[in-house]
Short mmCIF file of C-alpha atoms and ligand atoms in Angstrom, two decimals:
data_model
loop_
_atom_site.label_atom_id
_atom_site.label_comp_id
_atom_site.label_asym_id
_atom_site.label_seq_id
_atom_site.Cartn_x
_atom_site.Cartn_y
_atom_site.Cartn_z
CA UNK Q 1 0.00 0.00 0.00
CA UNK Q 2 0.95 3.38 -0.53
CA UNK Q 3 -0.11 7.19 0.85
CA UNK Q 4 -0.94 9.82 -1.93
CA UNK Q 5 -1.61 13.38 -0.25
CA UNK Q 6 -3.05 16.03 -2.35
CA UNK Q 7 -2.44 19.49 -1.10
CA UNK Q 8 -5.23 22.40 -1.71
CA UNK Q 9 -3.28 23.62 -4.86
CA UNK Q 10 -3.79 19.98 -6.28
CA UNK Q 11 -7.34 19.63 -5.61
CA UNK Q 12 -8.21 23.16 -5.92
CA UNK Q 13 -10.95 23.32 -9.18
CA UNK Q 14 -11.81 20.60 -11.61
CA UNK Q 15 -8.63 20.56 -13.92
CA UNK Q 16 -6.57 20.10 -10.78
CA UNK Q 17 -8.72 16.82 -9.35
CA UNK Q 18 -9.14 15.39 -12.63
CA UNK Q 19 -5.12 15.40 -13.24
CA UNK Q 20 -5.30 14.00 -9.57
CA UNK Q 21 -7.34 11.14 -10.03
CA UNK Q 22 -5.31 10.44 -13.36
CA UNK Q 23 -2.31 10.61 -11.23
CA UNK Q 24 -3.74 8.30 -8.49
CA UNK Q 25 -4.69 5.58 -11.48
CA UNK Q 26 -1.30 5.17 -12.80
CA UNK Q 27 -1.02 3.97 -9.08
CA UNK Q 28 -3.64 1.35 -8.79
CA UNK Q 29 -1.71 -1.79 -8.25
CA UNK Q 30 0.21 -0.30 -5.01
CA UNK Q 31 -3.22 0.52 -3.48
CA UNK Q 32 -3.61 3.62 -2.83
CA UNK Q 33 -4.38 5.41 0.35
CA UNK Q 34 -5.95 8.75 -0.73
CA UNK Q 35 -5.38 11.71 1.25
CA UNK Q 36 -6.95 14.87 0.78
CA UNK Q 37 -6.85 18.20 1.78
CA UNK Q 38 -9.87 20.99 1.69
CA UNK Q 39 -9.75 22.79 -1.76
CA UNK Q 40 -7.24 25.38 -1.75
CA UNK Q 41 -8.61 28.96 0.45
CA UNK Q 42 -11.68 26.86 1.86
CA UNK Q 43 -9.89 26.58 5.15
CA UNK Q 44 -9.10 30.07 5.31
CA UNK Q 45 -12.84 30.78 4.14
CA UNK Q 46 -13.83 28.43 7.42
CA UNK Q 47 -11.31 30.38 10.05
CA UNK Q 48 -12.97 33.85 8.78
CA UNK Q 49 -16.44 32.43 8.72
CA UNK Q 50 -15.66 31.09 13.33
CA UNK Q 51 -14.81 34.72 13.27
CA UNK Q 52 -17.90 36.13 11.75
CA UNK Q 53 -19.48 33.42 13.87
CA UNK Q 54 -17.79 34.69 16.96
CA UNK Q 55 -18.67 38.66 16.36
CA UNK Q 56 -22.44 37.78 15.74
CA UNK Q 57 -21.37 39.12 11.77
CA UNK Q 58 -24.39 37.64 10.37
CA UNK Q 59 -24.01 39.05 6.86
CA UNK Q 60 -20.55 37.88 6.37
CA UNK Q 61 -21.61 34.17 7.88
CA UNK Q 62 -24.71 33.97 5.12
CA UNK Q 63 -21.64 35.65 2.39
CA UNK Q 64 -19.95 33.14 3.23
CA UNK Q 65 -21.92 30.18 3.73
CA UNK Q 66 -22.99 31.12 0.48
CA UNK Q 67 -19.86 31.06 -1.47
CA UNK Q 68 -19.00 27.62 0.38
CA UNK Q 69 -21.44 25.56 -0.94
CA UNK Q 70 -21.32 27.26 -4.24
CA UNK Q 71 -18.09 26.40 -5.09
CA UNK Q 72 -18.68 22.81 -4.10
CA UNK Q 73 -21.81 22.11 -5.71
CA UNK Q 74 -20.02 23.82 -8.79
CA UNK Q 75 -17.41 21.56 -8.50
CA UNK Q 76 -19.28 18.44 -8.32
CA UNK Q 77 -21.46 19.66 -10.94
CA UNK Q 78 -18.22 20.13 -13.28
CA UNK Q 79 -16.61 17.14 -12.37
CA UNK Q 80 -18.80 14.41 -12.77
CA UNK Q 81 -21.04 15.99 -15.83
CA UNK Q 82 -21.49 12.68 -17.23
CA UNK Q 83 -22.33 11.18 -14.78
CA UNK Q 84 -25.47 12.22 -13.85
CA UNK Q 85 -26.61 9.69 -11.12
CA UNK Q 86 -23.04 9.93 -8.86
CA UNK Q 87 -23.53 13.69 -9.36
CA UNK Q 88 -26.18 13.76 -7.46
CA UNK Q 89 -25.36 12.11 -4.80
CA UNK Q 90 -22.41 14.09 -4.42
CA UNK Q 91 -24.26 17.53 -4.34
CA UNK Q 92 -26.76 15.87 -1.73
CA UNK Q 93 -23.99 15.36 0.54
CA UNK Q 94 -22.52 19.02 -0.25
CA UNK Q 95 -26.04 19.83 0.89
CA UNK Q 96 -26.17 17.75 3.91
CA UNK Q 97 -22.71 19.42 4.91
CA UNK Q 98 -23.28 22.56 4.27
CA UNK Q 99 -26.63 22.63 5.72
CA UNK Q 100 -25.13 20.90 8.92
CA UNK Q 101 -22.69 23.62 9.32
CA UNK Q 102 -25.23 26.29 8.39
CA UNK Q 103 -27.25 24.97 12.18
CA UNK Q 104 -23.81 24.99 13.71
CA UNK Q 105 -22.98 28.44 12.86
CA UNK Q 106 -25.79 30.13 13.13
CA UNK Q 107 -26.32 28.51 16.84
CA UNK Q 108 -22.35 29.80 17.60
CA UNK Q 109 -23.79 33.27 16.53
CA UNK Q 110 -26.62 33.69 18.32
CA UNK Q 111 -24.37 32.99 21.57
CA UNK Q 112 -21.66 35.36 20.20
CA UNK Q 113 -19.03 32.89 21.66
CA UNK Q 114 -16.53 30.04 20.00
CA UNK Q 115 -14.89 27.53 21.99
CA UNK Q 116 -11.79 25.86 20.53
CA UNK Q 117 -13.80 22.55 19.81
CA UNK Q 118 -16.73 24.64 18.08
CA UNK Q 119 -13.69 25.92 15.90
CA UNK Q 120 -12.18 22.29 15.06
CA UNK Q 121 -15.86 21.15 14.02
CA UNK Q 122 -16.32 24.42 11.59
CA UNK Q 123 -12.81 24.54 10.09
CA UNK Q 124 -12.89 20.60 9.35
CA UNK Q 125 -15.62 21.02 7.12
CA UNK Q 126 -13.31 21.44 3.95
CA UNK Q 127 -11.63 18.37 3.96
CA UNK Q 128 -15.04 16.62 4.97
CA UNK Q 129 -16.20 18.51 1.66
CA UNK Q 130 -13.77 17.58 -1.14
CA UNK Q 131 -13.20 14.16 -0.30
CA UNK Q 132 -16.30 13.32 -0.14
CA UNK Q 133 -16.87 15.08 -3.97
CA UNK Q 134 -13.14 13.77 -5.11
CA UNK Q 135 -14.53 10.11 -3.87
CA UNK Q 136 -17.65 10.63 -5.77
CA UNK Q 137 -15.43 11.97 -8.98
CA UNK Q 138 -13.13 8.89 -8.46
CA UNK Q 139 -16.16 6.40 -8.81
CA UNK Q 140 -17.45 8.17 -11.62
CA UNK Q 141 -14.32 7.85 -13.39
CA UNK Q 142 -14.27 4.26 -13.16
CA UNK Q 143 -11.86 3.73 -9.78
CA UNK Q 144 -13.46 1.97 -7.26
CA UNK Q 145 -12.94 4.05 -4.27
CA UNK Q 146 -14.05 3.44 -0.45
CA UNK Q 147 -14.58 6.26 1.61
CA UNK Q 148 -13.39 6.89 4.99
CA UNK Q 149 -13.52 8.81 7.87
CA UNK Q 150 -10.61 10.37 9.28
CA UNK Q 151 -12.28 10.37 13.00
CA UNK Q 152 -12.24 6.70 13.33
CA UNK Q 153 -8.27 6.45 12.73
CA UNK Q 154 -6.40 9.58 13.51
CA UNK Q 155 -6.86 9.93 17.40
CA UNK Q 156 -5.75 12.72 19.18
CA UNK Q 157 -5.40 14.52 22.35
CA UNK Q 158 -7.82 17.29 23.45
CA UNK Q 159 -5.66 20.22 22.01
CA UNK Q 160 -8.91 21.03 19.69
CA UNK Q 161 -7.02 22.83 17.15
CA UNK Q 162 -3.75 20.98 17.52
CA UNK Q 163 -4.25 17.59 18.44
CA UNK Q 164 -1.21 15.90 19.26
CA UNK Q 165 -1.64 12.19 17.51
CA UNK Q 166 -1.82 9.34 20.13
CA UNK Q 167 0.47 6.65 18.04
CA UNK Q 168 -0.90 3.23 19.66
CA UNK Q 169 -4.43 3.98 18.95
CA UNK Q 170 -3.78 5.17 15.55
CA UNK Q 171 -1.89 2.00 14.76
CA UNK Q 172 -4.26 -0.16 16.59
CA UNK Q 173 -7.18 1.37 14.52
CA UNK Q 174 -6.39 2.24 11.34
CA UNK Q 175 -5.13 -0.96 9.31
CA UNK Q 176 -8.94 -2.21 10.08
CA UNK Q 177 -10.60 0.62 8.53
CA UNK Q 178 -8.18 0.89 5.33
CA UNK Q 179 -8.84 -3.42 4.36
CA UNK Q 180 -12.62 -3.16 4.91
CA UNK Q 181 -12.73 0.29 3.04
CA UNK Q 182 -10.50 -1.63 0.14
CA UNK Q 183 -12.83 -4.76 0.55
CA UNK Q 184 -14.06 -4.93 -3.42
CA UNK Q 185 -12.23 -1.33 -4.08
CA UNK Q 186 -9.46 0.22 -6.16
CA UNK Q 187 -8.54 2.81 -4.17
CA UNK Q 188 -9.69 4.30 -0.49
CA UNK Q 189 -10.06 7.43 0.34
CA UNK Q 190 -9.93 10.14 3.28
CA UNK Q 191 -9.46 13.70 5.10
CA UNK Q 192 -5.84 15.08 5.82
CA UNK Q 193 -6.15 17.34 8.69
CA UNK Q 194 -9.22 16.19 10.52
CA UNK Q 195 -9.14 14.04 13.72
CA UNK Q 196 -10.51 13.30 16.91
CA UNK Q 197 -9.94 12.19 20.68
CA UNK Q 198 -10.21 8.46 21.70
CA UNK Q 199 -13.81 9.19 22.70
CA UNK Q 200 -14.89 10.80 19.40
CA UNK Q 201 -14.64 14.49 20.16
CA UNK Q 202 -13.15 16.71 17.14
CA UNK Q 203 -10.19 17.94 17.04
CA UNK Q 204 -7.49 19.01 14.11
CA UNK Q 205 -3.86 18.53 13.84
CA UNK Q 206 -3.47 22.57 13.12
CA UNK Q 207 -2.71 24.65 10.10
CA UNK Q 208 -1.23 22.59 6.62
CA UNK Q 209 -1.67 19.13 8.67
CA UNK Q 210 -2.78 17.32 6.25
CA UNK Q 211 1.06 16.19 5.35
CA UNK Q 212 1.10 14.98 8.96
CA UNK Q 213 -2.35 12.71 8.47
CA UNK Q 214 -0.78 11.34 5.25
CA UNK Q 215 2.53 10.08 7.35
CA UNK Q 216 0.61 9.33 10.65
CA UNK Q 217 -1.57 6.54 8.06
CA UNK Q 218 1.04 5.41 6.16
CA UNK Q 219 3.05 4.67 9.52
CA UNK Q 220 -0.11 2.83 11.21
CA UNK Q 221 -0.58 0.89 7.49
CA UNK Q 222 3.36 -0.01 7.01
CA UNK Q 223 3.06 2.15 3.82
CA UNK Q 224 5.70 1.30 1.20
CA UNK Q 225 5.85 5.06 0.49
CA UNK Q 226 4.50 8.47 1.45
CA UNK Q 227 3.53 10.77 -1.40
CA UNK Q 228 3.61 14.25 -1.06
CA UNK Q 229 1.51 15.74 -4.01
CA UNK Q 230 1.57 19.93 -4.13
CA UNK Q 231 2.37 22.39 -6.77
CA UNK Q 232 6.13 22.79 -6.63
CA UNK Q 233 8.90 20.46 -8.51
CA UNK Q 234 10.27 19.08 -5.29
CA UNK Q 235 11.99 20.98 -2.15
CA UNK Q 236 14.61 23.26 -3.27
CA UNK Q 237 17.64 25.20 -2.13
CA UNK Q 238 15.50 27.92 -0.88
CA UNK Q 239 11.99 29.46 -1.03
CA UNK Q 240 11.88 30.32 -4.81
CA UNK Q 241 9.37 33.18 -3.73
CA UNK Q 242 12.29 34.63 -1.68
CA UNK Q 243 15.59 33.62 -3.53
CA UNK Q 244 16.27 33.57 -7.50
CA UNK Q 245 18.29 30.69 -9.29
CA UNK Q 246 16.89 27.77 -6.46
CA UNK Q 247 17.81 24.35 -7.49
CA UNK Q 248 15.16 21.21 -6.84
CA UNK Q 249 16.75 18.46 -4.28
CA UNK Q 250 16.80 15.35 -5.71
CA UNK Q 251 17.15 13.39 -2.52
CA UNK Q 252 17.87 14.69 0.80
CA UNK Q 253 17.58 12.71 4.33
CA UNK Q 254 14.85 12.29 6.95
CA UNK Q 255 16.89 14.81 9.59
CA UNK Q 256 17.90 17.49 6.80
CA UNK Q 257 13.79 17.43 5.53
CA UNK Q 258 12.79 17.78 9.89
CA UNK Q 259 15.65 20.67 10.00
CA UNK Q 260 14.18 22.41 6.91
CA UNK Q 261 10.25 22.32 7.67
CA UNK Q 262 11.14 23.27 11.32
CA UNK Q 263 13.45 26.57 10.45
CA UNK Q 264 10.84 27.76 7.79
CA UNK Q 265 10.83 26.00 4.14
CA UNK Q 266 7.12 25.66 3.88
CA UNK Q 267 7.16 22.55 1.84
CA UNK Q 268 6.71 19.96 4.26
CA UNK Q 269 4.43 20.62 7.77
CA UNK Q 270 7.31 19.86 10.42
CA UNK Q 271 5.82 16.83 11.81
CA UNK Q 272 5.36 15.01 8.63
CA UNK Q 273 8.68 13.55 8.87
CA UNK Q 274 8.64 11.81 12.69
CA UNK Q 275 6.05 8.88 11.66
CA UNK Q 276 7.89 8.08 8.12
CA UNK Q 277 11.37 8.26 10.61
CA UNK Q 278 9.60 5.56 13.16
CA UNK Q 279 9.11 2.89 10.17
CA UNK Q 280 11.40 4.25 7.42
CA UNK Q 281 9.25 4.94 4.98
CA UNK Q 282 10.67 7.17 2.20
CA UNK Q 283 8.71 10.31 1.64
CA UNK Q 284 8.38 11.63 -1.85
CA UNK Q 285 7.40 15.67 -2.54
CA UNK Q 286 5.77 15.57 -6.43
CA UNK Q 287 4.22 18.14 -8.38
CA UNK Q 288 0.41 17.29 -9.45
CA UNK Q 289 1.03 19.85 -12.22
CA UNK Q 290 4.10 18.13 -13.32
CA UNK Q 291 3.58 14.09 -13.03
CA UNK Q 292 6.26 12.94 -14.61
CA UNK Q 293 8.90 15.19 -12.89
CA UNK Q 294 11.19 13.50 -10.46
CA UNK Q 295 10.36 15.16 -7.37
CA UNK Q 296 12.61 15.31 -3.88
CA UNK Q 297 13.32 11.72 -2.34
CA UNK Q 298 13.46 11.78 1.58
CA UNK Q 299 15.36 8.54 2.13
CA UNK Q 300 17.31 7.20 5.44
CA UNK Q 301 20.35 9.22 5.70
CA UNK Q 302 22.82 6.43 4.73
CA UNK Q 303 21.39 7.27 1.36
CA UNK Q 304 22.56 10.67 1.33
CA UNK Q 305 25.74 12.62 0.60
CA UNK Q 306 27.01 15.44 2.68
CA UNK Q 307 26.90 18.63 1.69
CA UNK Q 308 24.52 22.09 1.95
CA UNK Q 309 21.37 21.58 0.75
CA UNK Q 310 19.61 24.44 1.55
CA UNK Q 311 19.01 27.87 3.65
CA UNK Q 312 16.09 28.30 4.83
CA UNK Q 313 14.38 31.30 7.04
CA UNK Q 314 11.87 32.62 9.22
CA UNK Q 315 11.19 36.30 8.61
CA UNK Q 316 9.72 36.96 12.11
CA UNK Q 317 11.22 36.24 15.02
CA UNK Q 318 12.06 38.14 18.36
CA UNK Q 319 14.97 37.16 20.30
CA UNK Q 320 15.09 36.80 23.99
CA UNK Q 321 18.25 37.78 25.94
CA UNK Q 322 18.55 37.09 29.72
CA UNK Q 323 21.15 38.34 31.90
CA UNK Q 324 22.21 37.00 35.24
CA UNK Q 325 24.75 36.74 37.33
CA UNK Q 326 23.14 34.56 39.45
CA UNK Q 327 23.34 31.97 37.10
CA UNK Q 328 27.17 31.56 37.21
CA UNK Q 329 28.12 28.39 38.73
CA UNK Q 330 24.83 27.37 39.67
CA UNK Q 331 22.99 24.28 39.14
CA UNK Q 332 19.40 24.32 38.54
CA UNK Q 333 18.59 28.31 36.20
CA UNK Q 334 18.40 26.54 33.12
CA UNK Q 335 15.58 24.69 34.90
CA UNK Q 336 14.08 27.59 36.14
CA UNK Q 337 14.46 29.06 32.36
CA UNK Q 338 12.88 27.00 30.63
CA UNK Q 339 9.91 25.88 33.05
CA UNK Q 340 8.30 29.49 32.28
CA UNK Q 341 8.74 29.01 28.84
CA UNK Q 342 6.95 25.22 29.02
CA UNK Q 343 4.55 26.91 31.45
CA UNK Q 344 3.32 29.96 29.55
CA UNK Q 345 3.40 27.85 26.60
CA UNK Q 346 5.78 29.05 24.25
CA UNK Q 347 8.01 27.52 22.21
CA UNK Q 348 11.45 28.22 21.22
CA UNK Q 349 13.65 27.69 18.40
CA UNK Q 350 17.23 28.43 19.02
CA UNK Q 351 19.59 28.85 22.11
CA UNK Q 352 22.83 29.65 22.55
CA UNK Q 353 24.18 30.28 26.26
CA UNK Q 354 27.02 31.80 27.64
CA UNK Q 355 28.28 32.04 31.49
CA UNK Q 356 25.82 34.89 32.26
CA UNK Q 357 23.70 35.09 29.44
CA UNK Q 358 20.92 32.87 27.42
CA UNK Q 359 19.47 34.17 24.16
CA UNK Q 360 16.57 32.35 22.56
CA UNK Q 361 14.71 32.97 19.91
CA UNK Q 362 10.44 32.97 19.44
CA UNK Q 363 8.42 33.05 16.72
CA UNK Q 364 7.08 36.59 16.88
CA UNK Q 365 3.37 35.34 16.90
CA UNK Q 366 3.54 34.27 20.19
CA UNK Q 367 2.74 36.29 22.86
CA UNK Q 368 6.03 36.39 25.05
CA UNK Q 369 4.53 39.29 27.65
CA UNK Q 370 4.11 36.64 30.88
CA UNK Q 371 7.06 35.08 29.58
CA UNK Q 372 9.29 38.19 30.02
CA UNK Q 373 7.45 39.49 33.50
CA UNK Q 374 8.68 35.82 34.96
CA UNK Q 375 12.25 36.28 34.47
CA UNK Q 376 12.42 39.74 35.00
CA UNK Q 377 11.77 38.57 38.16
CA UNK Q 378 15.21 37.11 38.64
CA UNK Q 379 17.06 38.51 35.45
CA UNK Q 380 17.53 41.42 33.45
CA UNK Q 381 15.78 40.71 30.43
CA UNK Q 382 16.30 42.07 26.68
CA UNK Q 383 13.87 41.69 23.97
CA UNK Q 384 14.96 42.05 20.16
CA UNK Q 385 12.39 42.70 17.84
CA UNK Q 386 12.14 42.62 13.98
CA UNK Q 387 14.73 39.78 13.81
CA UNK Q 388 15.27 37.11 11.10
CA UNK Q 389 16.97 33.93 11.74
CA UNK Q 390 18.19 32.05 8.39
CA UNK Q 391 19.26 28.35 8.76
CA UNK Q 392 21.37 26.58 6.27
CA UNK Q 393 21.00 23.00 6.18
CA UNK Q 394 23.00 19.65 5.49
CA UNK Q 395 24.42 16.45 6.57
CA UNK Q 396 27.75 16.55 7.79
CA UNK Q 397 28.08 20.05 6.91
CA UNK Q 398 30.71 21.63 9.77
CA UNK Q 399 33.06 19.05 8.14
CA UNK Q 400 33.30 20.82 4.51
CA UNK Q 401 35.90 22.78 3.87
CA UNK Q 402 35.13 26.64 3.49
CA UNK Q 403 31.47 26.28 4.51
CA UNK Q 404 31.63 28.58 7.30
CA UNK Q 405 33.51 30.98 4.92
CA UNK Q 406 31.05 31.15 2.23
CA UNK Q 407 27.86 31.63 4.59
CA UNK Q 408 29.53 34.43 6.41
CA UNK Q 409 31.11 36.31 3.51
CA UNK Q 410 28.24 37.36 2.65
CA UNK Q 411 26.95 38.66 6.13
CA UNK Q 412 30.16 41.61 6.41
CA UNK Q 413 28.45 44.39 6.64
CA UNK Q 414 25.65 42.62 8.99
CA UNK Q 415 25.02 42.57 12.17
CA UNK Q 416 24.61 39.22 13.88
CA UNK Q 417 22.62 38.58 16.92
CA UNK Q 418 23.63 34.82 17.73
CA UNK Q 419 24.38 31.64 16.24
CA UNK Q 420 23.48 28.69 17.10
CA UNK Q 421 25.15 25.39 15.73
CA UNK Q 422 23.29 21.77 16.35
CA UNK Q 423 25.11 19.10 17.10
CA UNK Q 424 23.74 16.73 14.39
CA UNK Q 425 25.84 18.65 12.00
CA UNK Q 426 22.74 19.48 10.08
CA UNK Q 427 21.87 22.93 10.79
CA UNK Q 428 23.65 26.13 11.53
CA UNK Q 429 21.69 29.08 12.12
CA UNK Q 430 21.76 32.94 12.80
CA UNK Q 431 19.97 36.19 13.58
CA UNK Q 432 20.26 39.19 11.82
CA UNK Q 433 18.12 42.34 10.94
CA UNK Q 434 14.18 41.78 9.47
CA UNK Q 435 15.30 44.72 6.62
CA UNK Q 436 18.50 42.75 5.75
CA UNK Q 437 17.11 39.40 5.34
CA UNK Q 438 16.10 39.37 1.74
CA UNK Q 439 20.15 40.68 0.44
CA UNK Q 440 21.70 38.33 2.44
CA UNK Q 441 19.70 35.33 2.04
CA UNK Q 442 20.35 35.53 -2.22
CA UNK Q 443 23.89 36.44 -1.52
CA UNK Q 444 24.41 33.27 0.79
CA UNK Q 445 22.32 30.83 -1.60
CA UNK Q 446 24.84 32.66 -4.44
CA UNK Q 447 27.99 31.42 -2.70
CA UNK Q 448 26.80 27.98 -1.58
CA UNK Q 449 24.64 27.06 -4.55
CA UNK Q 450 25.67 29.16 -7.42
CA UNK Q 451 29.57 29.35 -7.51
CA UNK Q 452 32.25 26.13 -7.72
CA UNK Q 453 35.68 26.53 -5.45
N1 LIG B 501 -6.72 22.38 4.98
C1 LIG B 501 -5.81 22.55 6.07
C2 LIG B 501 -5.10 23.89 6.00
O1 LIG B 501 -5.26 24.60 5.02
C3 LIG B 501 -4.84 21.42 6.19
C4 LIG B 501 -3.92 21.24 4.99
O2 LIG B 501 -4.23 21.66 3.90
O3 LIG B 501 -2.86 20.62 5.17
O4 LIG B 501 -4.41 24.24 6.90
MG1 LIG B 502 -0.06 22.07 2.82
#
């Protein structure tokens, strides 16, 4: 069996699905595992329609109700035109959705208030959407496909709208579900994103999860491959958006793909790798507008060369410097440290320490205010703002000659905040100015990736 996750880009309107499900046949004797996300801007549609819900905005909740089931019923009308009979069944169930959520809504506006699990329930209703019309298109193009839902396997905690996955019930569930949904079928289908606790409430695994429901299934049904469908040629050098002349990756390893989601290439949601890691499964990014392009392999290290291969960054980022004497010689501060971070919640990327001094850094959309009153209490405490951190990534990379050369050349004339240096060898990263970020980054990718010693 294999996974085949299609991102919102790949499912978005009904040229996209139809290369999908053409893509997905030349797959049929590996037994697909189907999973989908919503169609590309629904979920954003469903986050602004909770907060219309929320602020009693009853014009913008019917606006957008409306243009919700529109586009679906459009879809589905599009998609299966000759087939007249699967067609409508699939609009009935758009109906039945859409009129579900139009009762759940409307009740969350009248009270003017939206919990966290009122939120998971709205803003899963996009993947519940377009698989259920993507199954429908599937049948009605002659693959047998079995629908399931993602409730029954992916089990969570109670984190509403970031369930973390609970792996023994997942792998005690799902390999049931998948052989009786492929009992007399082709192909099975179900939702990326969605999930639930152990006793059936709703939760999500948070913003572009469906990457992470596509690894957590293929790890619970021993998948002999992940695939990663989206709209881009593979993961590259750098964020082609950000940096000109990028180069696609044909293979890089399991660690270097974790470094690169987690310090900012948007290719891959961070925990997508960890389940693959657990059974080895290799992990394949492919572009659903380019089939027949290689893609990027993400294959057991042993597989993989050293070298750079790639710098990655995250635009906004505050650093957090604390000063204390106090912590000379004593056991016990970084304890203290780090329990108000774990406490209040918020998470932290890099550190580097010295005898008086800690710097971290934060992504700036977390609220850091508690954070800093706590150690003030105890240290002098320095906050950075507008800060960029770039990472550049690779296996083995402290041990290449002029490395460190070329990705500092270019930062001269820069101002550096810290550095921090893992000590898997896969990741060295720094802070620097917000307003320098976008110069240095293309000069750094120019030396690494663009000139030969
Ligand atoms: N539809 C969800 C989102 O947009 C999950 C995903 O696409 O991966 O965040
Ligand atoms: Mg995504």
């Amino acid at each position: 069996m294999i996974v085949m996750k299609f991102g919102g880009t790949s499912v978005a309107n009904c040229e996209a699905i139809t290369r999908a499900i053409e893509i997905i046949r030349g797959r049929l004797q590996e037994k697909p595992v189907v999973v989908v996300s919503a169609l590309s801007k629904v979920t954003d549609l469903l986050y602004k329609l909770s907060d219309a819900a929320a602020s009693k905005d009853t014009a913008e909740v019917d606006n957008l109700l409306g243009q919700l089931r529109a586009r679906h019923i459009t879809l589905a009308q599009e998609l299966m035109k000759e087939s007249p009979e699967l067609c409508m069944t699939a609009c009935e169930k758009v109906n039945v959705i859409c009129d579900k959520l139009t009762a759940f809504v409307n009740a969350v506006c009248a009270l003017g208030e939206l919990s966290d699990r009122s939120k998971a329930v709205i803003i899963s209703n996009g993947e519940y959407l377009s698989s259920n019309i993507i199954c429908h298109a599937m049948n009605a193009r002659g693959i047998m496909t079995g629908y399931m839902d993602a409730r029954d396997m992916i089990i969570t905690s109670r984190d509403y709208l970031k369930g973390e996955p609970v792996s023994d019930e997942i792998a005690s569930r799902t390999p049931g579900i998948v052989e009786k949904a492929f009992k007399g079928n082709d192909a099975v289908i179900t939702q990326g994103f969605v999930s639930a606790t152990a006793d059936g409430e709703p939760t999500v695994l948070g913003r572009g999860g469906s990457d992470y429901s596509a690894s957590l299934i293929g790890m619970a049904i021993d998948a002999s491959r992940i695939e990663i469908w989206t709209d881009v040629d593979g993961v590259r050098t750098a964020d082609p958006r950000r940096v000109k002349n990028t180069k696609c990756l044909d293979r890089i390893s399991f660690e270097e793909a974790a470094e690169m989601a987690h310090f900012g290439a948007k290719v891959l949601h961070p925990l997508t790798i960890e389940p693959a890691v657990k059974k080895n499964i290799p992990l394949y990014v492919l572009n659903s507008m380019n089939p027949e392009g290689k893609g990027t392999a993400i294959l057991q290290s042993s597989f993989i060369e050293d070298g750079v291969k790639s710098i990655s960054c995250k635009e906004n980022i505050n650093v957090i410097n604390i000063f204390s004497t106090k912590m000379i010689n004593v056991s016990g501060f970084l304890k203290k440290v780090f329990e108000i971070f774990s406490e209040n919640k918020v998470s932290v990327d890099l550190i580097s320490t010295s005898e008086a001094n800690i710097s971290v850094t934060v992504d700036s959309s977390q609220d850091i205010g508690k954070v800093v009153r706590q150690l003030s209490e105890f240290a002098d405490v320095i906050v950075d703002n507008d800060k960029s951190q770039i990472s550049v990534i690779g296996k083995n990379i402290v041990n290449l000659k002029g490395m460190l050369k070329n990705t500092f050349a270019p930062l001269r004339d820069c101002k550096i905040y810290m550095i921090s240096q893992g000590a898997s060898y896969v990741n060295i990263s720094f802070v620097i100015d917000k307003s320098a970020l976008d110069t240095v980054m293309q000069e750094i990718h120019h030396y690494l990736f663009e000139t030969k010693e």
